[in-house]
Short mmCIF file of C-alpha atoms and ligand atoms in Angstrom, two decimals:
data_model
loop_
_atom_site.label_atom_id
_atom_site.label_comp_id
_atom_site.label_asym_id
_atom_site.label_seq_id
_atom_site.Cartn_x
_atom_site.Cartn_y
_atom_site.Cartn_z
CA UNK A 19 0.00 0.00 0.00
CA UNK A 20 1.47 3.42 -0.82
CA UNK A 21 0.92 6.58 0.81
CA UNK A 22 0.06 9.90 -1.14
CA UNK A 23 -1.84 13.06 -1.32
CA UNK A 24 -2.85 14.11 -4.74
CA UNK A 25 -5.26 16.16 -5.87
CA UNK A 26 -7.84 13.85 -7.40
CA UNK A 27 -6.86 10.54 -8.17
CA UNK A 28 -9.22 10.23 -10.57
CA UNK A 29 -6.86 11.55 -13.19
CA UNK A 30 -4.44 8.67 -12.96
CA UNK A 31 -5.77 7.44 -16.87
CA UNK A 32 -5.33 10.42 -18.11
CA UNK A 33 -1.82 11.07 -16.56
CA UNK A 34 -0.81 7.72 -17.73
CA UNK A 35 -1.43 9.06 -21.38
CA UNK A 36 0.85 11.77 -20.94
CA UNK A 37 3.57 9.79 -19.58
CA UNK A 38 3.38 6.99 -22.51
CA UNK A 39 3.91 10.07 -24.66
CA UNK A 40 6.58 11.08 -22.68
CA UNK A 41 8.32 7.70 -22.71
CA UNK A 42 7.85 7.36 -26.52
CA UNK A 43 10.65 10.37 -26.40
CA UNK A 44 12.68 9.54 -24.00
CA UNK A 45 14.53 5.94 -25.37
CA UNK A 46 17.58 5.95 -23.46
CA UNK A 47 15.68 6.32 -19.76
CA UNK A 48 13.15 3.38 -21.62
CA UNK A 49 16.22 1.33 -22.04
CA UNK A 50 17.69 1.26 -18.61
CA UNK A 51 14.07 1.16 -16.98
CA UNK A 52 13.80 -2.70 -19.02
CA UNK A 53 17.40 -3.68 -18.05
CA UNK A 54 16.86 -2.25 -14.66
CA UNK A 55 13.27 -3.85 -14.30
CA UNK A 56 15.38 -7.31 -15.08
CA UNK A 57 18.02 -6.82 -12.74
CA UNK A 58 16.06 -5.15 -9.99
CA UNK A 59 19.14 -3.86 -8.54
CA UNK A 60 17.70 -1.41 -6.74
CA UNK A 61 15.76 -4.17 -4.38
CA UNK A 62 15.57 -2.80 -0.36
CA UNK A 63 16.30 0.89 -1.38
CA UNK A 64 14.23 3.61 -0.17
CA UNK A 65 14.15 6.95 -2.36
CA UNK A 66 13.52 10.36 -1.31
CA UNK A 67 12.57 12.23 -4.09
CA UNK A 68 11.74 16.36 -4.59
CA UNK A 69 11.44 16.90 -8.20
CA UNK A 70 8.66 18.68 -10.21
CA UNK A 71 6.28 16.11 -10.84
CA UNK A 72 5.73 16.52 -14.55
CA UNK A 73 5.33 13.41 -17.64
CA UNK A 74 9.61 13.13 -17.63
CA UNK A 75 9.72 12.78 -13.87
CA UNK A 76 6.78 9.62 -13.86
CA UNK A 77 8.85 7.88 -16.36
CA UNK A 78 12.41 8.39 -14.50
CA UNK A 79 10.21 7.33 -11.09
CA UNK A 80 8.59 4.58 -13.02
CA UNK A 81 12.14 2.99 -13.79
CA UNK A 82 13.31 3.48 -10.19
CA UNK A 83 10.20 1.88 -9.06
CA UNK A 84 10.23 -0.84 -11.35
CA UNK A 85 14.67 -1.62 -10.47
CA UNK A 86 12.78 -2.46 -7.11
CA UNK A 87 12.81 1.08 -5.26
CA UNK A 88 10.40 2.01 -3.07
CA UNK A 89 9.99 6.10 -4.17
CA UNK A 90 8.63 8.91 -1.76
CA UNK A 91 8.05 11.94 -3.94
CA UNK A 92 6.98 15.68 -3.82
CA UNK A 93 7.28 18.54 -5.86
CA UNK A 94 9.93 20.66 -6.06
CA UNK A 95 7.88 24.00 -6.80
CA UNK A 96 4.08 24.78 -5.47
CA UNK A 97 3.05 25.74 -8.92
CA UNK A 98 4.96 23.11 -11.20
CA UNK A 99 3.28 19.56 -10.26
CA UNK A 100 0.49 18.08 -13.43
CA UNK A 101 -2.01 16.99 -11.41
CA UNK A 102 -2.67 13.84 -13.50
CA UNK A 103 0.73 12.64 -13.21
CA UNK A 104 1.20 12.87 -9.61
CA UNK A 105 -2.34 10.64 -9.78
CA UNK A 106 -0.69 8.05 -12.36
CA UNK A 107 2.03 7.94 -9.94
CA UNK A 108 0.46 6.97 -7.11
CA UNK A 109 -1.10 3.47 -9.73
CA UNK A 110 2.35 3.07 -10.59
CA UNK A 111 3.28 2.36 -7.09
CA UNK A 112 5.22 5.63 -5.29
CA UNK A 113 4.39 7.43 -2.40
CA UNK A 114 3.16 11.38 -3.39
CA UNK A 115 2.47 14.17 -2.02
CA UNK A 116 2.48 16.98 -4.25
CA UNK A 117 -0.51 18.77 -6.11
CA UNK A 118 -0.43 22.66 -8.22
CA UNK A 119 -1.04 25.36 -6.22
CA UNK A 120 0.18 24.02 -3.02
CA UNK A 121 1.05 26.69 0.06
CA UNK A 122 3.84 27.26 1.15
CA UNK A 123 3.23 25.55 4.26
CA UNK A 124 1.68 22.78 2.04
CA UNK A 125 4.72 22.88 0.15
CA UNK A 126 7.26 21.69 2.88
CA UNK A 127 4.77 19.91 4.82
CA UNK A 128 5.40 17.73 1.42
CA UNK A 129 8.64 17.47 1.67
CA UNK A 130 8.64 17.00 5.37
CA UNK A 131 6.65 13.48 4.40
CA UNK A 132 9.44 12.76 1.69
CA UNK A 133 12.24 12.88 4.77
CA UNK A 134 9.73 11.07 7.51
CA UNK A 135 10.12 8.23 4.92
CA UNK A 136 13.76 7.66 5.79
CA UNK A 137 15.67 7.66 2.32
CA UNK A 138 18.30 5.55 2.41
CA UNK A 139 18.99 8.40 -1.06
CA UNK A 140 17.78 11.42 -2.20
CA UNK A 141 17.08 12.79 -5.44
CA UNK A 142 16.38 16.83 -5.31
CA UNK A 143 15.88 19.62 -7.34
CA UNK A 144 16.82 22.83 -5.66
CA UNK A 145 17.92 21.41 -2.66
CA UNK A 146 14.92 21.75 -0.10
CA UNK A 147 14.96 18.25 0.87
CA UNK A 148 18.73 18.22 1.19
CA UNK A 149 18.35 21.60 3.93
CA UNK A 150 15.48 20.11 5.34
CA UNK A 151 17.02 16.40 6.23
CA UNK A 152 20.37 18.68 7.50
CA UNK A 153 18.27 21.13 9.25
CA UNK A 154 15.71 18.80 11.23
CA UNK A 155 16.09 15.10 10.11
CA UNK A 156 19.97 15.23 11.31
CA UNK A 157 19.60 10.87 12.43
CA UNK A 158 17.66 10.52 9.15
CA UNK A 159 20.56 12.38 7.46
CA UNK A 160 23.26 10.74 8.87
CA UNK A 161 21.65 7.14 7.63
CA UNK A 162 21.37 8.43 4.26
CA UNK A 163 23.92 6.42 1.47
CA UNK A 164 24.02 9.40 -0.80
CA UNK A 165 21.86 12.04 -2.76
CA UNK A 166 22.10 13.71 -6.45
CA UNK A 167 20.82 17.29 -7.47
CA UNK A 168 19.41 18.16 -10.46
CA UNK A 169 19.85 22.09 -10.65
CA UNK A 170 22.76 24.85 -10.49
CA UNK A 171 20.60 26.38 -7.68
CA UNK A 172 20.74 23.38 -5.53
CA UNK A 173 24.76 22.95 -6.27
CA UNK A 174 25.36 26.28 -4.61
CA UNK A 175 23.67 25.60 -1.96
CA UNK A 176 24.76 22.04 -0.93
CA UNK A 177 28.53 23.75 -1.88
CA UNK A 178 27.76 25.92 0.55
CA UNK A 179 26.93 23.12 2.82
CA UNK A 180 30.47 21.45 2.04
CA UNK A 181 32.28 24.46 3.18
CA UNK A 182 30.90 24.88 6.09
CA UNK A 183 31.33 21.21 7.11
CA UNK A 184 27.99 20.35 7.06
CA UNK A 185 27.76 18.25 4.89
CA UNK A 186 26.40 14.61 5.84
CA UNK A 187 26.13 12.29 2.91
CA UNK A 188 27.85 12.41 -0.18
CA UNK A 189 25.75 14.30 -3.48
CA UNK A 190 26.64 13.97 -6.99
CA UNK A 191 25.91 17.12 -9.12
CA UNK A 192 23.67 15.68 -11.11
CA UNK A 193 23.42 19.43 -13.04
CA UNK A 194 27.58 19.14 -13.60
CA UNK A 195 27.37 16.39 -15.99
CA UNK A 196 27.84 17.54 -19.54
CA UNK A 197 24.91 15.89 -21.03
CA UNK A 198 22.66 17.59 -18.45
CA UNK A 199 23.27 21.51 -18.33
CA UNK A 200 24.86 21.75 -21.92
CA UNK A 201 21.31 20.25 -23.22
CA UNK A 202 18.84 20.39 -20.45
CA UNK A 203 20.06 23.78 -18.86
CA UNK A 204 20.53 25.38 -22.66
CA UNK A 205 18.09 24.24 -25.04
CA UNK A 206 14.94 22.81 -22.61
CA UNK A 207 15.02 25.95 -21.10
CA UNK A 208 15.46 28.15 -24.10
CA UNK A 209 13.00 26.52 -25.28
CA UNK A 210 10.81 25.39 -22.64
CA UNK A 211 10.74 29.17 -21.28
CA UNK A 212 9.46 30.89 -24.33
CA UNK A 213 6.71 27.92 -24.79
CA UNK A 214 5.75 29.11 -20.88
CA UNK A 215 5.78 33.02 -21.86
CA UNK A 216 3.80 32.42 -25.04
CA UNK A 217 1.09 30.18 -23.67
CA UNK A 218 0.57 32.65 -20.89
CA UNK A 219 0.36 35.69 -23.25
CA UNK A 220 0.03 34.64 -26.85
CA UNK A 221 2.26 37.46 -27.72
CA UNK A 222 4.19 38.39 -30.63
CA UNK A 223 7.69 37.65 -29.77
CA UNK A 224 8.89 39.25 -33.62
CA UNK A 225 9.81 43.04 -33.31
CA UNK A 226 10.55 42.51 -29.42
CA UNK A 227 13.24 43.62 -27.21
CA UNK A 228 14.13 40.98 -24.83
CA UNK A 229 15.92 41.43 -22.27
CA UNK A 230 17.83 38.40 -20.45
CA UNK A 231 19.35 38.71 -17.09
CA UNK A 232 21.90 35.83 -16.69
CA UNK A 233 24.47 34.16 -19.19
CA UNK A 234 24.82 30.91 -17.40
CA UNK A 235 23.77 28.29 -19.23
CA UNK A 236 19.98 28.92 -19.22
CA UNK A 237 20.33 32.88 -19.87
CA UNK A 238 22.07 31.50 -23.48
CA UNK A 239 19.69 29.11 -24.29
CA UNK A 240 16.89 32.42 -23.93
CA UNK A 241 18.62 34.64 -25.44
CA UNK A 242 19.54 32.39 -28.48
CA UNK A 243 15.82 31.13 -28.64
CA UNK A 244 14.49 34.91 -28.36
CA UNK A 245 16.69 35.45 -31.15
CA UNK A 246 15.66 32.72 -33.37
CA UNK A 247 11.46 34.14 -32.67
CA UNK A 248 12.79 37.19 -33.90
CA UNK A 249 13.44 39.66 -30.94
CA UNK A 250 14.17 43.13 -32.60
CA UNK A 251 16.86 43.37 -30.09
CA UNK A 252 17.89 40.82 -27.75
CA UNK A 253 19.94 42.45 -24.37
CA UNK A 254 21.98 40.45 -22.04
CA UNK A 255 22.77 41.85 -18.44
CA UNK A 256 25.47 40.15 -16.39
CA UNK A 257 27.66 40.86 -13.51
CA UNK A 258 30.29 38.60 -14.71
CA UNK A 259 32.89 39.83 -17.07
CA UNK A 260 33.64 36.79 -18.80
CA UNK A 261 30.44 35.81 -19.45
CA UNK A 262 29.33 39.61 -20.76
CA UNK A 263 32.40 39.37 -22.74
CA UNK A 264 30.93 35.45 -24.18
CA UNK A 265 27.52 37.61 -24.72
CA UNK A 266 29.24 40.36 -26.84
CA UNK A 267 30.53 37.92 -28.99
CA UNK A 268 27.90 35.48 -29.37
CA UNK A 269 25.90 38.79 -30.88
CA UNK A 270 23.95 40.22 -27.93
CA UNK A 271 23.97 43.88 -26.54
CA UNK A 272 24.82 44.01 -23.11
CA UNK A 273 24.14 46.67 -20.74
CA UNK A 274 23.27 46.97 -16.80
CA UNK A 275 20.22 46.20 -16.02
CA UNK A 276 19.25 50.03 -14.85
CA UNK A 277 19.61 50.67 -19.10
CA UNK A 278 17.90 47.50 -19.95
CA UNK A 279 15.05 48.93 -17.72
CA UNK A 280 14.31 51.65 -19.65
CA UNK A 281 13.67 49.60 -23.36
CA UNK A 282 12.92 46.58 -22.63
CA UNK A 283 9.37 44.45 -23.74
CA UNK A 284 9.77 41.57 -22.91
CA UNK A 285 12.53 40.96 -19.28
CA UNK A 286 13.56 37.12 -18.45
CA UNK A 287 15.33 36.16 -15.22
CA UNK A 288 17.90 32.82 -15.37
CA UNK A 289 20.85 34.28 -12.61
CA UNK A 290 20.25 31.78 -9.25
CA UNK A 291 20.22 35.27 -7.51
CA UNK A 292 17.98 37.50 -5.62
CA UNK A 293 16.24 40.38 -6.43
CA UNK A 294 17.58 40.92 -9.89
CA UNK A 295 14.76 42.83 -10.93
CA UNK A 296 13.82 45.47 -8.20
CA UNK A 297 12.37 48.82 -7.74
CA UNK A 298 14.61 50.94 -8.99
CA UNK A 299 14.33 49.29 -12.50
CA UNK A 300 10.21 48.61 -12.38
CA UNK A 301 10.42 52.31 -11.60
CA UNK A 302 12.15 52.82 -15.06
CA UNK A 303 10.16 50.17 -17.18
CA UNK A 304 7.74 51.07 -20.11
CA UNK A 305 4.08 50.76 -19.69
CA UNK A 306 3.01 47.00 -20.82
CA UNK A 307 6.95 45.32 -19.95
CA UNK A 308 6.05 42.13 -19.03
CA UNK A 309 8.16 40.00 -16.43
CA UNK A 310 9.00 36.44 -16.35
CA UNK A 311 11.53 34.12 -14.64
CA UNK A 312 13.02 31.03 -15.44
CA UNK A 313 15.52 30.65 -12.23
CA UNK A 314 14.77 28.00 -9.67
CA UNK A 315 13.22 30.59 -7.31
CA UNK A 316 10.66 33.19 -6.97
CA UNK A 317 13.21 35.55 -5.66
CA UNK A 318 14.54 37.30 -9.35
CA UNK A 319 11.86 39.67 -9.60
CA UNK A 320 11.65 41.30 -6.55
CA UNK A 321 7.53 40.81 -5.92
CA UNK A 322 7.44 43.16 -2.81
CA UNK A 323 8.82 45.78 -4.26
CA UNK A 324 6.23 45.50 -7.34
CA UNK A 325 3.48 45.29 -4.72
CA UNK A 326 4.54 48.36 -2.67
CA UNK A 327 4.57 50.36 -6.51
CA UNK A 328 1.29 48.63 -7.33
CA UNK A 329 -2.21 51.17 -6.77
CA UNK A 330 -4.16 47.70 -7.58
CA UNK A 331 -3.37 44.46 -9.15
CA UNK A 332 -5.67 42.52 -11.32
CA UNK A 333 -5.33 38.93 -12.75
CA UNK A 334 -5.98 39.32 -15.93
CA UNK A 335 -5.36 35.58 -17.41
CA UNK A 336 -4.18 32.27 -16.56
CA UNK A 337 -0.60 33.24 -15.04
CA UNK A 338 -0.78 36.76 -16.07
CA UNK A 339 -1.22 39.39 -13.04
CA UNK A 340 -1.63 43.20 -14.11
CA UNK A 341 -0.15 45.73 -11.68
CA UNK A 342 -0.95 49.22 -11.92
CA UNK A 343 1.62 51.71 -10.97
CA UNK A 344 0.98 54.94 -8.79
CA UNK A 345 1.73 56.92 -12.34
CA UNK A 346 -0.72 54.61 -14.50
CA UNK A 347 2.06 52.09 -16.18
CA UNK A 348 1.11 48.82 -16.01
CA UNK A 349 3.56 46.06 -15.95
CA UNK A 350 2.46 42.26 -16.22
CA UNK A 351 4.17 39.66 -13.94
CA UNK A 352 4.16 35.99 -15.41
CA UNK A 353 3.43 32.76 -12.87
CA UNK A 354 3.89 34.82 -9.92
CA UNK A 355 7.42 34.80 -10.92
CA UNK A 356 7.89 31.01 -10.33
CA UNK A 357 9.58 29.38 -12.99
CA UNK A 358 7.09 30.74 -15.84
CA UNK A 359 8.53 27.05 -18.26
CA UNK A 360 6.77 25.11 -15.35
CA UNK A 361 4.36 26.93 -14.13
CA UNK A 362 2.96 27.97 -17.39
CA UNK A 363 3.79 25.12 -19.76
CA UNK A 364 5.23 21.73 -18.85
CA UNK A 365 8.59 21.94 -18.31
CA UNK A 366 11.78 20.75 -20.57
CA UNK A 367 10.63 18.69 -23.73
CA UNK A 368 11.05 14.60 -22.69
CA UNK A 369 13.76 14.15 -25.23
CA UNK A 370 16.06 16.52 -23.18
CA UNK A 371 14.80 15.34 -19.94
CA UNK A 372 15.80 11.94 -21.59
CA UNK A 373 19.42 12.79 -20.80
CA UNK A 374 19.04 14.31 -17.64
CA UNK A 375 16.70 11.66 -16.14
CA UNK A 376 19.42 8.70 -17.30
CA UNK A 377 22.45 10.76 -15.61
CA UNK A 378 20.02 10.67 -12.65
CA UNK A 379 19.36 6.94 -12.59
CA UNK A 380 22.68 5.97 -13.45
CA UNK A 381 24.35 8.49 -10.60
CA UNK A 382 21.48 6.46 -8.18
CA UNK A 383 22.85 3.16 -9.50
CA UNK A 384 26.59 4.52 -8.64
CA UNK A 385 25.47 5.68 -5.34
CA UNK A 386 24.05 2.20 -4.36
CA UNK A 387 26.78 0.56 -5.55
CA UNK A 388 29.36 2.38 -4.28
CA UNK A 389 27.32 2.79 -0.99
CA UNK A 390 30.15 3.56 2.16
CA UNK A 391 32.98 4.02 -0.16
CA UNK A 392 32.38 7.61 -1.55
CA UNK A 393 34.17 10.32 0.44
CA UNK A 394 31.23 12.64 1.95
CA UNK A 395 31.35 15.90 -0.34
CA UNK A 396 29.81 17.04 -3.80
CA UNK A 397 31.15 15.31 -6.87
CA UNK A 398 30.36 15.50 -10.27
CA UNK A 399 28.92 13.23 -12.43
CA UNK A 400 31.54 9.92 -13.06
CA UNK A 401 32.93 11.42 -16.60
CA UNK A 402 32.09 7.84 -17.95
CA UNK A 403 28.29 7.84 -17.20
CA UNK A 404 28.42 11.10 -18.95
CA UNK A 405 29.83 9.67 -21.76
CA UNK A 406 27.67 6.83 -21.87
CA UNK A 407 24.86 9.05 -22.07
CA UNK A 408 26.15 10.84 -24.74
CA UNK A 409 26.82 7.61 -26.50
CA UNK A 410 23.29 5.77 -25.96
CA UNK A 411 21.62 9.17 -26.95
CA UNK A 412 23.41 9.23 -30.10
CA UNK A 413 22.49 5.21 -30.60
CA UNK A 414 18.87 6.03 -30.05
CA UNK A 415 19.32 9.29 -32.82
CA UNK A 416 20.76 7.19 -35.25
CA UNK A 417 24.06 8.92 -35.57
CA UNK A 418 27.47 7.40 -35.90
CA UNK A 419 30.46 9.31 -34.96
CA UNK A 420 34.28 8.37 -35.95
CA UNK A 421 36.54 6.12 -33.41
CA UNK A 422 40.14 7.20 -32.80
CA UNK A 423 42.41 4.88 -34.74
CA UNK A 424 45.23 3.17 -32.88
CA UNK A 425 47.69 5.19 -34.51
CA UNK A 426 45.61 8.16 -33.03
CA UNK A 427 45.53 7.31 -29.49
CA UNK A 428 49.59 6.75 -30.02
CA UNK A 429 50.01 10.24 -30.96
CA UNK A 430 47.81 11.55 -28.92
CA UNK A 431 49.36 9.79 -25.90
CA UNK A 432 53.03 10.96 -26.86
CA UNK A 433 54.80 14.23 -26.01
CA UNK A 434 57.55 13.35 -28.40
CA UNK A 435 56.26 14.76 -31.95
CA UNK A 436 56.82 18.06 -33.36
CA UNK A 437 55.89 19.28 -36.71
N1 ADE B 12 12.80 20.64 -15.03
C1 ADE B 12 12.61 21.31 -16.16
N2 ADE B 12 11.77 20.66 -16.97
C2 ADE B 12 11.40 19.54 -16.34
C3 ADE B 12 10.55 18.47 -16.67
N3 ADE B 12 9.91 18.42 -17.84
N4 ADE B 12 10.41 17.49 -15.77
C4 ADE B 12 11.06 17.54 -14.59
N5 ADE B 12 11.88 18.51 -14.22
C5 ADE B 12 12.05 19.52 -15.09
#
């Protein structure tokens, strides 16, 4: 018997739909989940999962599940769970608690259930059920084998955790692999971000000025995908030189965000940092910007100080709220600033998710494994699971690549030739 809290069980069928879609897309995860379901080498393991509970999720849960896990998961945002496939879930055998719109309080009370399970390991996305287990769960913590994390957000902040010494189990950075951010973090957010805009406005993104705040990873994936829709003018803002310097070259304008204010349509989010948007650039904005963020929190766009420049606030559609400044401009914030790609739309594409779902389940199978013999700090994806990923996605694409010939590898190997 599993435990959950869902919102209506009811939708399981239709859930199930969405996640047979999603595994037609996702081939590599589908070939591990039948080896895996052979093998069940996973037999006797608890997970702890906080991920958002979308189609690509079910189907990386499904395999764990079906290795011989027993999975406790919640969501990893209050707005991001698909109700239907946190109900198909539950038939497929986890433990969930996670439905949209959850509290706050709801929110962690979630999680809270996740780490009452006891994970012997823990999957997260942002790192809330890493803090929590290290805040209040410290005997649960200390029995845990080892966890992963899925997002640059949740890095920092189990880094953090390393320096300070806290750190109680060992974590593989998940994010760090290169088949995860140079795919997932790049081109399912480029894209996935725009498809969350557009289906909450419908607007024109041709003739634009966009304005991205971030080059990491995800800030080049918008700004290249703005670009390809057309954007008139596409403006980067960074604080890192380097990466402003990447931006100049790779086409973009780039200009502090107190400029960027002043022209800007269309302003996206992606920096991992805190109030990046904030009064004294709402103050500048043109009547009709609308805002949107695609970082891991709901901290980019500064909502409080919108609020206090706000005479009244409307909703005016689905994940579209209207606030009217003191002087009449009106600026529209997107999915209450929560990540508007899963909030508003459904999240990274499955064949994307495909890569960073397999790096999950093989870091999980590593972990296991390896259980007691991996020093107690964050690593990075094992290079060769990153390659195999790689490889197998390529397999499933139908691409062949060249192989090094012996003579190769020889010179390659050798310090000893010149010209
Ligand atoms: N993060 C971004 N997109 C996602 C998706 N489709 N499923 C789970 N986590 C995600």
């Amino acid at each position: 018997m599993v435990e959950y809290k869902v919102k209506n069980l009811g939708l399981a069928d239709q859930g199930s739909l969405k996640v047979e879609w999603a595994e037609r897309h996702m081939p590599v995860l589908m070939r591990l989940r039948e080896k895996g379901a052979a093998e069940r080498k996973l037999s006797g393991l608890t997970i702890g999962a906080v991920l958002h509970v979308t189609k690509e999720t079910a189907v990386l849960v499904k395999a764990l599940v079906d290795a011989g896990a027993d999975v406790w998961i919640a969501g990893s945002n209050p707005l991001s769970t698909q109700d239907d496939v946190a109900a198909a879930l539950v038939k497929y055998g986890a433990n969930v608690f996670a439905w949209r719109g959850e509290s706050s309080e709801e929110y962690y009370w979630c999680i809270r259930r996740v780490a009452e399970a006891g994970p012997d390991v823990v999957i997260d996305d942002g790192a809330d059920l890493h803090v929590m287990l290290h805040k209040d769960y410290v005997d649960a913590a200390s029995k845990v084998v080892g966890g992963t994390e899925e997002t640059t957000t949740g890095v920092s902040r189990l880094k953090a955790l390393e320096e300070e010494g806290l750190l109680k189990y060992p974590v593989i950075a998940v994010n760090n692999a290169y088949t995860k951010y140079l795919f997932d973090n790049r081109y399912g957010t480029g894209q996935s971000t725009f498809d969350g805009v557009l289906r909450a406005t419908n607007i024109l993104i041709a003739g634009k000025v966009v304005v991205v705040a971030g080059y990491g990873w995800v800030g080049r994936g918008i700004a290249l995908r703005a670009r390809g829709l057309g954007a008139r003018r596409v403006i980067v803002t960074e604080v890192n030189p380097i990466k402003a310097l990447e931006a100049v070259f790779d086409g973009f304008e780039v200009m502090p965000m107190i400029e960027a204010a002043k022209v800007g349509d269309v302003f996206i989010t992606a920096t991992g940092n805190i109030k990046v948007i904030r009064r004294e650039h709402l103050e500048l904005m043109r009547d009709g910007a609308i805002l949107a963020n695609a970082g891991h929190f709901n901290v980019e766009v500064w909502i409080p100080d919108l609020e206090s420049l706000a005479k009244s606030r409307r909703k005016i559609r689905e994940y579209v709220e209207e606030y009217t400044l003191v002087d009449g401009r009106r600026l529209y914030l997107l999915a209450d600033g929560r990540l508007v790609n899963l909030a508003a739309a459904e999240g990274h594409p499955s064949e994307v998710m495909d890569m960073s779902f397999t790096n999950q389940f093989l870091a999980i199978e590593y972990l296991f494994k390896n259980k007691h013999r991996i020093p107690v700090k964050v690593h990075n994806q094992p290079v060769e699971l990153d390659y195999l990923v790689a490889k197998l996605k390529l397999e499933t694409m139908g691409i062949t690549i060249d192989e090094l010939t012996g003579e190769q590898r020889e010179y390659m190997k050798s310090w000893s030739y010149g010209t």
